[in-house]
Amino acid sequence: MHQDIEEILLSEEQLQEKIADLGKQITRDYAGDHLLLLGTLKGAVPFIADLARAIELPLELDYMAVASYGNSTQSSGIVRIIKDLEGPIDQKHVLIIEDIIDSGLTLHYLIDLLKRRNPLSLKVCSLLNKERLRIKDVPIDYYGFTIPDKFVVGYGLDYAQLYRNLPYIGILKPSVYSEEATPEKTHKSMAEQK
Ligand code: XMP
Ligand code: MG
């Protein structure tokens, strides 16, 4: 285990087992269709890479990078697009692939924006679903795990851009960040690219 990690919340085996199940479920649900997996950069990259290989359908991959402006305590829900999709989605079944849903603000904005482009269908698959009161209620059609309201890193998720390469999801040791800059505060205040 990495020296900065206090506890492994989800092991590599647990993640891979769940992703295999999600892949089977998505394969069944979209049988006969072409699917566009829309990954959100950067956090969802390991998840979309593993999930795509667990889905047995004609499949396209594309990515969006968004940054959400925020004050010191939470994201504002105003999202800036840093990288958009390559093409139109009006002839496509789109499945948004997220790493984690927290307040729901970012996803709410993204869904609003994509709906206006008239996809054939639009659904959401998030690896993690944080157990907390959402600021915006968002539909999550598929998710891997519900986790407690703690700041987690690994498997794509970062603290100050680090730890994305850990193969598991873990809780960071409090000693890694100072009192003035808890991960939540730092994360939310940086108008950071996910
Ligand atoms: P919302 O808008 O749902 O934002 O509040 C979700 C985004 O916030 C980030 N996030 C986290 N990143 N560990 C992280 O590394 C966490 O525990 C965490 N909680 C939220 C993430 O970028 C997600 O897409
Ligand atoms: Mg982040």
PDB file of C-alpha atoms and ligand atoms in Angstrom:
ATOM      1  CA  MET A   1       0.000   0.000   0.000  1.00  0.00           C
ATOM      2  CA  HIS A   2       1.156   3.559  -0.765  1.00  0.00           C
ATOM      3  CA  GLN A   3       2.594   5.328   2.306  1.00  0.00           C
ATOM      4  CA  ASP A   4       0.124   8.248   2.010  1.00  0.00           C
ATOM      5  CA  ILE A   5      -2.929   6.001   2.059  1.00  0.00           C
ATOM      6  CA  GLU A   6      -4.715   5.445   5.365  1.00  0.00           C
ATOM      7  CA  GLU A   7      -7.099   2.755   4.234  1.00  0.00           C
ATOM      8  CA  ILE A   8      -7.921   0.908   1.052  1.00  0.00           C
ATOM      9  CA  LEU A   9     -11.626   1.385   0.473  1.00  0.00           C
ATOM     10  CA  LEU A  10     -11.915  -0.657  -2.717  1.00  0.00           C
ATOM     11  CA  SER A  11      -9.235  -3.113  -3.782  1.00  0.00           C
ATOM     12  CA  GLU A  12      -8.115  -3.717  -7.340  1.00  0.00           C
ATOM     13  CA  GLU A  13      -9.972  -7.061  -7.283  1.00  0.00           C
ATOM     14  CA  GLN A  14     -13.217  -5.479  -6.042  1.00  0.00           C
ATOM     15  CA  LEU A  15     -13.012  -2.790  -8.738  1.00  0.00           C
ATOM     16  CA  GLN A  16     -12.329  -5.249 -11.552  1.00  0.00           C
ATOM     17  CA  GLU A  17     -15.068  -7.635 -10.451  1.00  0.00           C
ATOM     18  CA  LYS A  18     -17.634  -4.844 -10.342  1.00  0.00           C
ATOM     19  CA  ILE A  19     -16.543  -3.423 -13.695  1.00  0.00           C
ATOM     20  CA  ALA A  20     -16.948  -6.856 -15.309  1.00  0.00           C
ATOM     21  CA  ASP A  21     -20.528  -6.953 -13.949  1.00  0.00           C
ATOM     22  CA  LEU A  22     -21.275  -3.429 -15.165  1.00  0.00           C
ATOM     23  CA  GLY A  23     -19.930  -4.354 -18.602  1.00  0.00           C
ATOM     24  CA  LYS A  24     -22.236  -7.364 -18.822  1.00  0.00           C
ATOM     25  CA  GLN A  25     -25.231  -5.321 -17.716  1.00  0.00           C
ATOM     26  CA  ILE A  26     -24.530  -2.556 -20.245  1.00  0.00           C
ATOM     27  CA  THR A  27     -23.969  -5.147 -22.991  1.00  0.00           C
ATOM     28  CA  ARG A  28     -27.409  -6.635 -22.238  1.00  0.00           C
ATOM     29  CA  ASP A  29     -29.201  -3.288 -21.938  1.00  0.00           C
ATOM     30  CA  TYR A  30     -27.858  -1.873 -25.213  1.00  0.00           C
ATOM     31  CA  ALA A  31     -28.003  -5.118 -27.219  1.00  0.00           C
ATOM     32  CA  GLY A  32     -28.401  -4.311 -30.927  1.00  0.00           C
ATOM     33  CA  ASP A  33     -27.247  -0.694 -30.530  1.00  0.00           C
ATOM     34  CA  HIS A  34     -24.076   1.210 -31.202  1.00  0.00           C
ATOM     35  CA  LEU A  35     -22.883   2.968 -28.090  1.00  0.00           C
ATOM     36  CA  LEU A  36     -20.808   6.085 -27.474  1.00  0.00           C
ATOM     37  CA  LEU A  37     -18.969   6.055 -24.158  1.00  0.00           C
ATOM     38  CA  LEU A  38     -18.356   9.668 -23.179  1.00  0.00           C
ATOM     39  CA  GLY A  39     -15.553   9.813 -20.632  1.00  0.00           C
ATOM     40  CA  THR A  40     -14.932  12.833 -18.460  1.00  0.00           C
ATOM     41  CA  LEU A  41     -11.265  13.768 -18.237  1.00  0.00           C
ATOM     42  CA  LYS A  42      -9.215  13.170 -16.339  1.00  0.00           C
ATOM     43  CA  GLY A  43     -10.609  11.146 -13.461  1.00  0.00           C
ATOM     44  CA  ALA A  44     -12.685   8.647 -15.434  1.00  0.00           C
ATOM     45  CA  VAL A  45      -9.839   7.450 -17.688  1.00  0.00           C
ATOM     46  CA  PRO A  46      -8.875   4.211 -15.867  1.00  0.00           C
ATOM     47  CA  PHE A  47     -12.558   3.361 -15.383  1.00  0.00           C
ATOM     48  CA  ILE A  48     -13.562   3.943 -19.012  1.00  0.00           C
ATOM     49  CA  ALA A  49     -10.539   1.959 -20.218  1.00  0.00           C
ATOM     50  CA  ASP A  50     -11.474  -1.087 -18.156  1.00  0.00           C
ATOM     51  CA  LEU A  51     -15.227  -0.725 -18.671  1.00  0.00           C
ATOM     52  CA  ALA A  52     -14.943  -0.411 -22.458  1.00  0.00           C
ATOM     53  CA  ARG A  53     -13.123  -3.744 -22.576  1.00  0.00           C
ATOM     54  CA  ALA A  54     -15.887  -5.361 -20.524  1.00  0.00           C
ATOM     55  CA  ILE A  55     -18.593  -4.261 -22.992  1.00  0.00           C
ATOM     56  CA  GLU A  56     -19.276  -6.439 -26.021  1.00  0.00           C
ATOM     57  CA  LEU A  57     -20.967  -4.007 -28.399  1.00  0.00           C
ATOM     58  CA  PRO A  58     -19.983  -1.805 -31.337  1.00  0.00           C
ATOM     59  CA  LEU A  59     -18.515   1.006 -29.315  1.00  0.00           C
ATOM     60  CA  GLU A  60     -17.055   4.482 -29.781  1.00  0.00           C
ATOM     61  CA  LEU A  61     -15.043   6.415 -27.247  1.00  0.00           C
ATOM     62  CA  ASP A  62     -14.901  10.165 -26.862  1.00  0.00           C
ATOM     63  CA  TYR A  63     -13.961  12.505 -24.061  1.00  0.00           C
ATOM     64  CA  MET A  64     -14.920  15.830 -22.580  1.00  0.00           C
ATOM     65  CA  ALA A  65     -12.846  17.865 -20.196  1.00  0.00           C
ATOM     66  CA  VAL A  66     -14.721  20.262 -17.988  1.00  0.00           C
ATOM     67  CA  ALA A  67     -13.652  22.463 -15.110  1.00  0.00           C
ATOM     68  CA  SER A  68     -16.135  23.642 -12.574  1.00  0.00           C
ATOM     69  CA  TYR A  69     -15.680  27.044 -11.039  1.00  0.00           C
ATOM     70  CA  GLY A  70     -16.080  27.026  -7.308  1.00  0.00           C
ATOM     71  CA  ASN A  71     -15.631  28.991  -4.132  1.00  0.00           C
ATOM     72  CA  SER A  72     -13.717  27.577  -1.188  1.00  0.00           C
ATOM     73  CA  THR A  73     -16.369  25.135  -0.064  1.00  0.00           C
ATOM     74  CA  GLN A  74     -18.067  23.775  -3.124  1.00  0.00           C
ATOM     75  CA  SER A  75     -18.366  23.831  -6.885  1.00  0.00           C
ATOM     76  CA  SER A  76     -20.707  26.472  -8.264  1.00  0.00           C
ATOM     77  CA  GLY A  77     -22.278  24.324 -10.931  1.00  0.00           C
ATOM     78  CA  ILE A  78     -20.969  26.702 -13.580  1.00  0.00           C
ATOM     79  CA  VAL A  79     -18.874  24.562 -15.819  1.00  0.00           C
ATOM     80  CA  ARG A  80     -16.367  25.548 -18.437  1.00  0.00           C
ATOM     81  CA  ILE A  81     -15.719  23.203 -21.330  1.00  0.00           C
ATOM     82  CA  ILE A  82     -12.002  22.712 -21.873  1.00  0.00           C
ATOM     83  CA  LYS A  83     -12.336  19.972 -24.452  1.00  0.00           C
ATOM     84  CA  ASP A  84     -15.538  19.188 -26.293  1.00  0.00           C
ATOM     85  CA  LEU A  85     -16.644  16.065 -28.181  1.00  0.00           C
ATOM     86  CA  GLU A  86     -15.288  15.512 -31.681  1.00  0.00           C
ATOM     87  CA  GLY A  87     -18.642  15.359 -33.412  1.00  0.00           C
ATOM     88  CA  PRO A  88     -22.426  15.602 -33.143  1.00  0.00           C
ATOM     89  CA  ILE A  89     -24.335  13.072 -31.028  1.00  0.00           C
ATOM     90  CA  ASP A  90     -27.825  13.343 -32.524  1.00  0.00           C
ATOM     91  CA  GLN A  91     -27.547   9.857 -34.047  1.00  0.00           C
ATOM     92  CA  LYS A  92     -25.959   8.255 -31.001  1.00  0.00           C
ATOM     93  CA  HIS A  93     -26.761   6.456 -27.796  1.00  0.00           C
ATOM     94  CA  VAL A  94     -24.570   8.261 -25.283  1.00  0.00           C
ATOM     95  CA  LEU A  95     -23.447   6.858 -21.952  1.00  0.00           C
ATOM     96  CA  ILE A  96     -21.592   9.369 -19.759  1.00  0.00           C
ATOM     97  CA  ILE A  97     -18.783   7.713 -17.809  1.00  0.00           C
ATOM     98  CA  GLU A  98     -17.910   9.460 -14.551  1.00  0.00           C
ATOM     99  CA  ASP A  99     -15.452   8.651 -11.804  1.00  0.00           C
ATOM    100  CA  ILE A 100     -17.523   9.971  -8.907  1.00  0.00           C
ATOM    101  CA  ILE A 101     -20.747  11.860  -8.277  1.00  0.00           C
ATOM    102  CA  ASP A 102     -20.478  14.169  -5.304  1.00  0.00           C
ATOM    103  CA  SER A 103     -22.725  17.253  -5.178  1.00  0.00           C
ATOM    104  CA  GLY A 104     -24.123  16.430  -8.605  1.00  0.00           C
ATOM    105  CA  LEU A 105     -23.531  19.962  -9.895  1.00  0.00           C
ATOM    106  CA  THR A 106     -21.028  19.115 -12.607  1.00  0.00           C
ATOM    107  CA  LEU A 107     -23.051  16.228 -13.952  1.00  0.00           C
ATOM    108  CA  HIS A 108     -26.275  18.222 -13.870  1.00  0.00           C
ATOM    109  CA  TYR A 109     -24.695  20.871 -16.053  1.00  0.00           C
ATOM    110  CA  LEU A 110     -23.252  18.284 -18.437  1.00  0.00           C
ATOM    111  CA  ILE A 111     -26.569  16.477 -18.850  1.00  0.00           C
ATOM    112  CA  ASP A 112     -28.330  19.776 -19.586  1.00  0.00           C
ATOM    113  CA  LEU A 113     -25.777  20.663 -22.217  1.00  0.00           C
ATOM    114  CA  LEU A 114     -25.798  17.258 -23.923  1.00  0.00           C
ATOM    115  CA  LYS A 115     -29.596  16.968 -23.961  1.00  0.00           C
ATOM    116  CA  ARG A 116     -29.719  20.083 -26.120  1.00  0.00           C
ATOM    117  CA  ARG A 117     -27.696  18.165 -28.742  1.00  0.00           C
ATOM    118  CA  ASN A 118     -30.532  15.614 -29.043  1.00  0.00           C
ATOM    119  CA  PRO A 119     -28.806  12.260 -28.579  1.00  0.00           C
ATOM    120  CA  LEU A 120     -30.874   9.127 -29.274  1.00  0.00           C
ATOM    121  CA  SER A 121     -30.494   8.390 -25.579  1.00  0.00           C
ATOM    122  CA  LEU A 122     -28.452   9.756 -22.693  1.00  0.00           C
ATOM    123  CA  LYS A 123     -27.549   7.793 -19.576  1.00  0.00           C
ATOM    124  CA  VAL A 124     -24.978   7.974 -16.803  1.00  0.00           C
ATOM    125  CA  CYS A 125     -22.555   5.411 -15.414  1.00  0.00           C
ATOM    126  CA  SER A 126     -20.413   6.416 -12.433  1.00  0.00           C
ATOM    127  CA  LEU A 127     -17.894   4.207 -10.699  1.00  0.00           C
ATOM    128  CA  LEU A 128     -18.528   5.838  -7.341  1.00  0.00           C
ATOM    129  CA  ASN A 129     -21.611   7.335  -5.815  1.00  0.00           C
ATOM    130  CA  LYS A 130     -20.879   9.434  -2.729  1.00  0.00           C
ATOM    131  CA  GLU A 131     -23.370   9.026   0.068  1.00  0.00           C
ATOM    132  CA  ARG A 132     -24.377  12.611   0.760  1.00  0.00           C
ATOM    133  CA  LEU A 133     -27.186  15.021   0.091  1.00  0.00           C
ATOM    134  CA  ARG A 134     -26.926  16.102  -3.521  1.00  0.00           C
ATOM    135  CA  ILE A 135     -27.205  19.781  -4.337  1.00  0.00           C
ATOM    136  CA  LYS A 136     -28.585  18.738  -7.707  1.00  0.00           C
ATOM    137  CA  ASP A 137     -30.497  15.519  -8.083  1.00  0.00           C
ATOM    138  CA  VAL A 138     -29.041  13.656 -11.035  1.00  0.00           C
ATOM    139  CA  PRO A 139     -30.096  10.327 -12.499  1.00  0.00           C
ATOM    140  CA  ILE A 140     -27.398   7.677 -12.138  1.00  0.00           C
ATOM    141  CA  ASP A 141     -28.374   4.762 -14.342  1.00  0.00           C
ATOM    142  CA  TYR A 142     -25.380   2.595 -13.461  1.00  0.00           C
ATOM    143  CA  TYR A 143     -22.888   2.836 -10.638  1.00  0.00           C
ATOM    144  CA  GLY A 144     -20.246   0.632  -9.118  1.00  0.00           C
ATOM    145  CA  PHE A 145     -20.147   1.464  -5.428  1.00  0.00           C
ATOM    146  CA  THR A 146     -21.705   3.769  -2.891  1.00  0.00           C
ATOM    147  CA  ILE A 147     -18.959   5.226  -0.686  1.00  0.00           C
ATOM    148  CA  PRO A 148     -19.000   7.330   2.500  1.00  0.00           C
ATOM    149  CA  ASP A 149     -18.597  11.103   2.261  1.00  0.00           C
ATOM    150  CA  LYS A 150     -14.795  11.030   2.511  1.00  0.00           C
ATOM    151  CA  PHE A 151     -12.183  12.314   0.109  1.00  0.00           C
ATOM    152  CA  VAL A 152     -10.832   9.391  -1.864  1.00  0.00           C
ATOM    153  CA  VAL A 153      -7.978   9.007  -4.342  1.00  0.00           C
ATOM    154  CA  GLY A 154      -6.680   6.393  -6.738  1.00  0.00           C
ATOM    155  CA  TYR A 155      -7.894   4.677  -9.883  1.00  0.00           C
ATOM    156  CA  GLY A 156      -8.120   8.049 -11.668  1.00  0.00           C
ATOM    157  CA  LEU A 157      -9.037  10.189  -8.670  1.00  0.00           C
ATOM    158  CA  ASP A 158      -6.459  12.718  -7.544  1.00  0.00           C
ATOM    159  CA  TYR A 159      -5.372  14.950  -4.756  1.00  0.00           C
ATOM    160  CA  ALA A 160      -3.428  17.882  -6.270  1.00  0.00           C
ATOM    161  CA  GLN A 161      -3.129  15.803  -9.466  1.00  0.00           C
ATOM    162  CA  LEU A 162      -1.364  12.926  -7.689  1.00  0.00           C
ATOM    163  CA  TYR A 163      -2.394   9.340  -6.874  1.00  0.00           C
ATOM    164  CA  ARG A 164      -4.370   8.818 -10.108  1.00  0.00           C
ATOM    165  CA  ASN A 165      -2.174   5.818 -10.901  1.00  0.00           C
ATOM    166  CA  LEU A 166      -2.985   3.780  -7.791  1.00  0.00           C
ATOM    167  CA  PRO A 167      -4.807   0.610  -8.874  1.00  0.00           C
ATOM    168  CA  TYR A 168      -7.210   0.815  -5.886  1.00  0.00           C
ATOM    169  CA  ILE A 169      -9.409   3.493  -4.269  1.00  0.00           C
ATOM    170  CA  GLY A 170      -8.089   4.685  -0.922  1.00  0.00           C
ATOM    171  CA  ILE A 171      -8.584   7.286   1.775  1.00  0.00           C
ATOM    172  CA  LEU A 172      -5.693   9.723   2.054  1.00  0.00           C
ATOM    173  CA  LYS A 173      -3.858  10.139   5.385  1.00  0.00           C
ATOM    174  CA  PRO A 174      -4.784  13.491   6.967  1.00  0.00           C
ATOM    175  CA  SER A 175      -1.075  14.212   7.441  1.00  0.00           C
ATOM    176  CA  VAL A 176      -0.719  14.516   3.666  1.00  0.00           C
ATOM    177  CA  TYR A 177      -2.667  17.756   3.640  1.00  0.00           C
ATOM    178  CA  SER A 178      -2.520  20.664   6.074  1.00  0.00           C
ATOM    179  CA  GLU A 179      -5.401  22.081   8.108  1.00  0.00           C
ATOM    180  CA  GLU A 180      -5.786  25.154   5.900  1.00  0.00           C
ATOM    181  CA  ALA A 181      -5.941  23.117   2.750  1.00  0.00           C
ATOM    182  CA  THR A 182      -8.048  20.025   3.207  1.00  0.00           C
ATOM    183  CA  PRO A 183      -8.432  18.020   0.000  1.00  0.00           C
ATOM    184  CA  GLU A 184     -12.057  19.101  -0.349  1.00  0.00           C
ATOM    185  CA  LYS A 185     -11.203  22.777  -0.062  1.00  0.00           C
ATOM    186  CA  THR A 186      -8.208  22.587  -2.327  1.00  0.00           C
ATOM    187  CA  HIS A 187     -10.034  20.499  -4.815  1.00  0.00           C
ATOM    188  CA  LYS A 188     -13.116  22.664  -4.995  1.00  0.00           C
ATOM    189  CA  SER A 189     -11.314  25.978  -5.008  1.00  0.00           C
ATOM    190  CA  MET A 190      -8.971  25.298  -7.854  1.00  0.00           C
ATOM    191  CA  ALA A 191     -11.503  25.435 -10.683  1.00  0.00           C
ATOM    192  CA  GLU A 192      -9.715  22.297 -11.463  1.00  0.00           C
ATOM    193  CA  GLN A 193      -9.858  20.064 -14.438  1.00  0.00           C
ATOM    194  CA  LYS A 194     -11.333  16.794 -13.332  1.00  0.00           C
TER     195      LYS A 194
HETATM  196  P1  XMP B   1     -19.744  17.401  -8.167  1.00  0.00           P
HETATM  197  O1  XMP B   1     -20.111  18.510  -9.094  1.00  0.00           O
HETATM  198  O2  XMP B   1     -20.630  16.181  -8.266  1.00  0.00           O
HETATM  199  O3  XMP B   1     -18.284  17.045  -8.615  1.00  0.00           O
HETATM  200  O4  XMP B   1     -19.600  17.883  -6.738  1.00  0.00           O
HETATM  201  C1  XMP B   1     -17.846  15.792  -8.849  1.00  0.00           C
HETATM  202  C2  XMP B   1     -16.392  15.916  -9.119  1.00  0.00           C
HETATM  203  O5  XMP B   1     -15.718  16.307  -7.919  1.00  0.00           O
HETATM  204  C3  XMP B   1     -14.523  15.609  -7.789  1.00  0.00           C
HETATM  205  N1  XMP B   1     -14.568  14.834  -6.533  1.00  0.00           N
HETATM  206  C4  XMP B   1     -13.566  14.114  -6.040  1.00  0.00           C
HETATM  207  N2  XMP B   1     -12.317  13.897  -6.501  1.00  0.00           N
HETATM  208  N3  XMP B   1     -11.875  12.521  -4.627  1.00  0.00           N
HETATM  209  C5  XMP B   1     -11.475  13.109  -5.771  1.00  0.00           C
HETATM  210  O6  XMP B   1     -10.344  12.894  -6.171  1.00  0.00           O
HETATM  211  C6  XMP B   1     -13.103  12.684  -4.104  1.00  0.00           C
HETATM  212  O7  XMP B   1     -13.418  12.132  -3.041  1.00  0.00           O
HETATM  213  C7  XMP B   1     -13.994  13.539  -4.849  1.00  0.00           C
HETATM  214  N4  XMP B   1     -15.275  13.936  -4.641  1.00  0.00           N
HETATM  215  C8  XMP B   1     -15.586  14.721  -5.703  1.00  0.00           C
HETATM  216  C9  XMP B   1     -14.405  14.745  -9.005  1.00  0.00           C
HETATM  217  O8  XMP B   1     -13.607  15.421  -9.946  1.00  0.00           O
HETATM  218  C10 XMP B   1     -15.798  14.603  -9.518  1.00  0.00           C
HETATM  219  O9  XMP B   1     -15.884  14.397 -10.907  1.00  0.00           O
HETATM  220 MG    MG B   2      -9.802  16.039  -8.977  1.00  0.00          MG
END
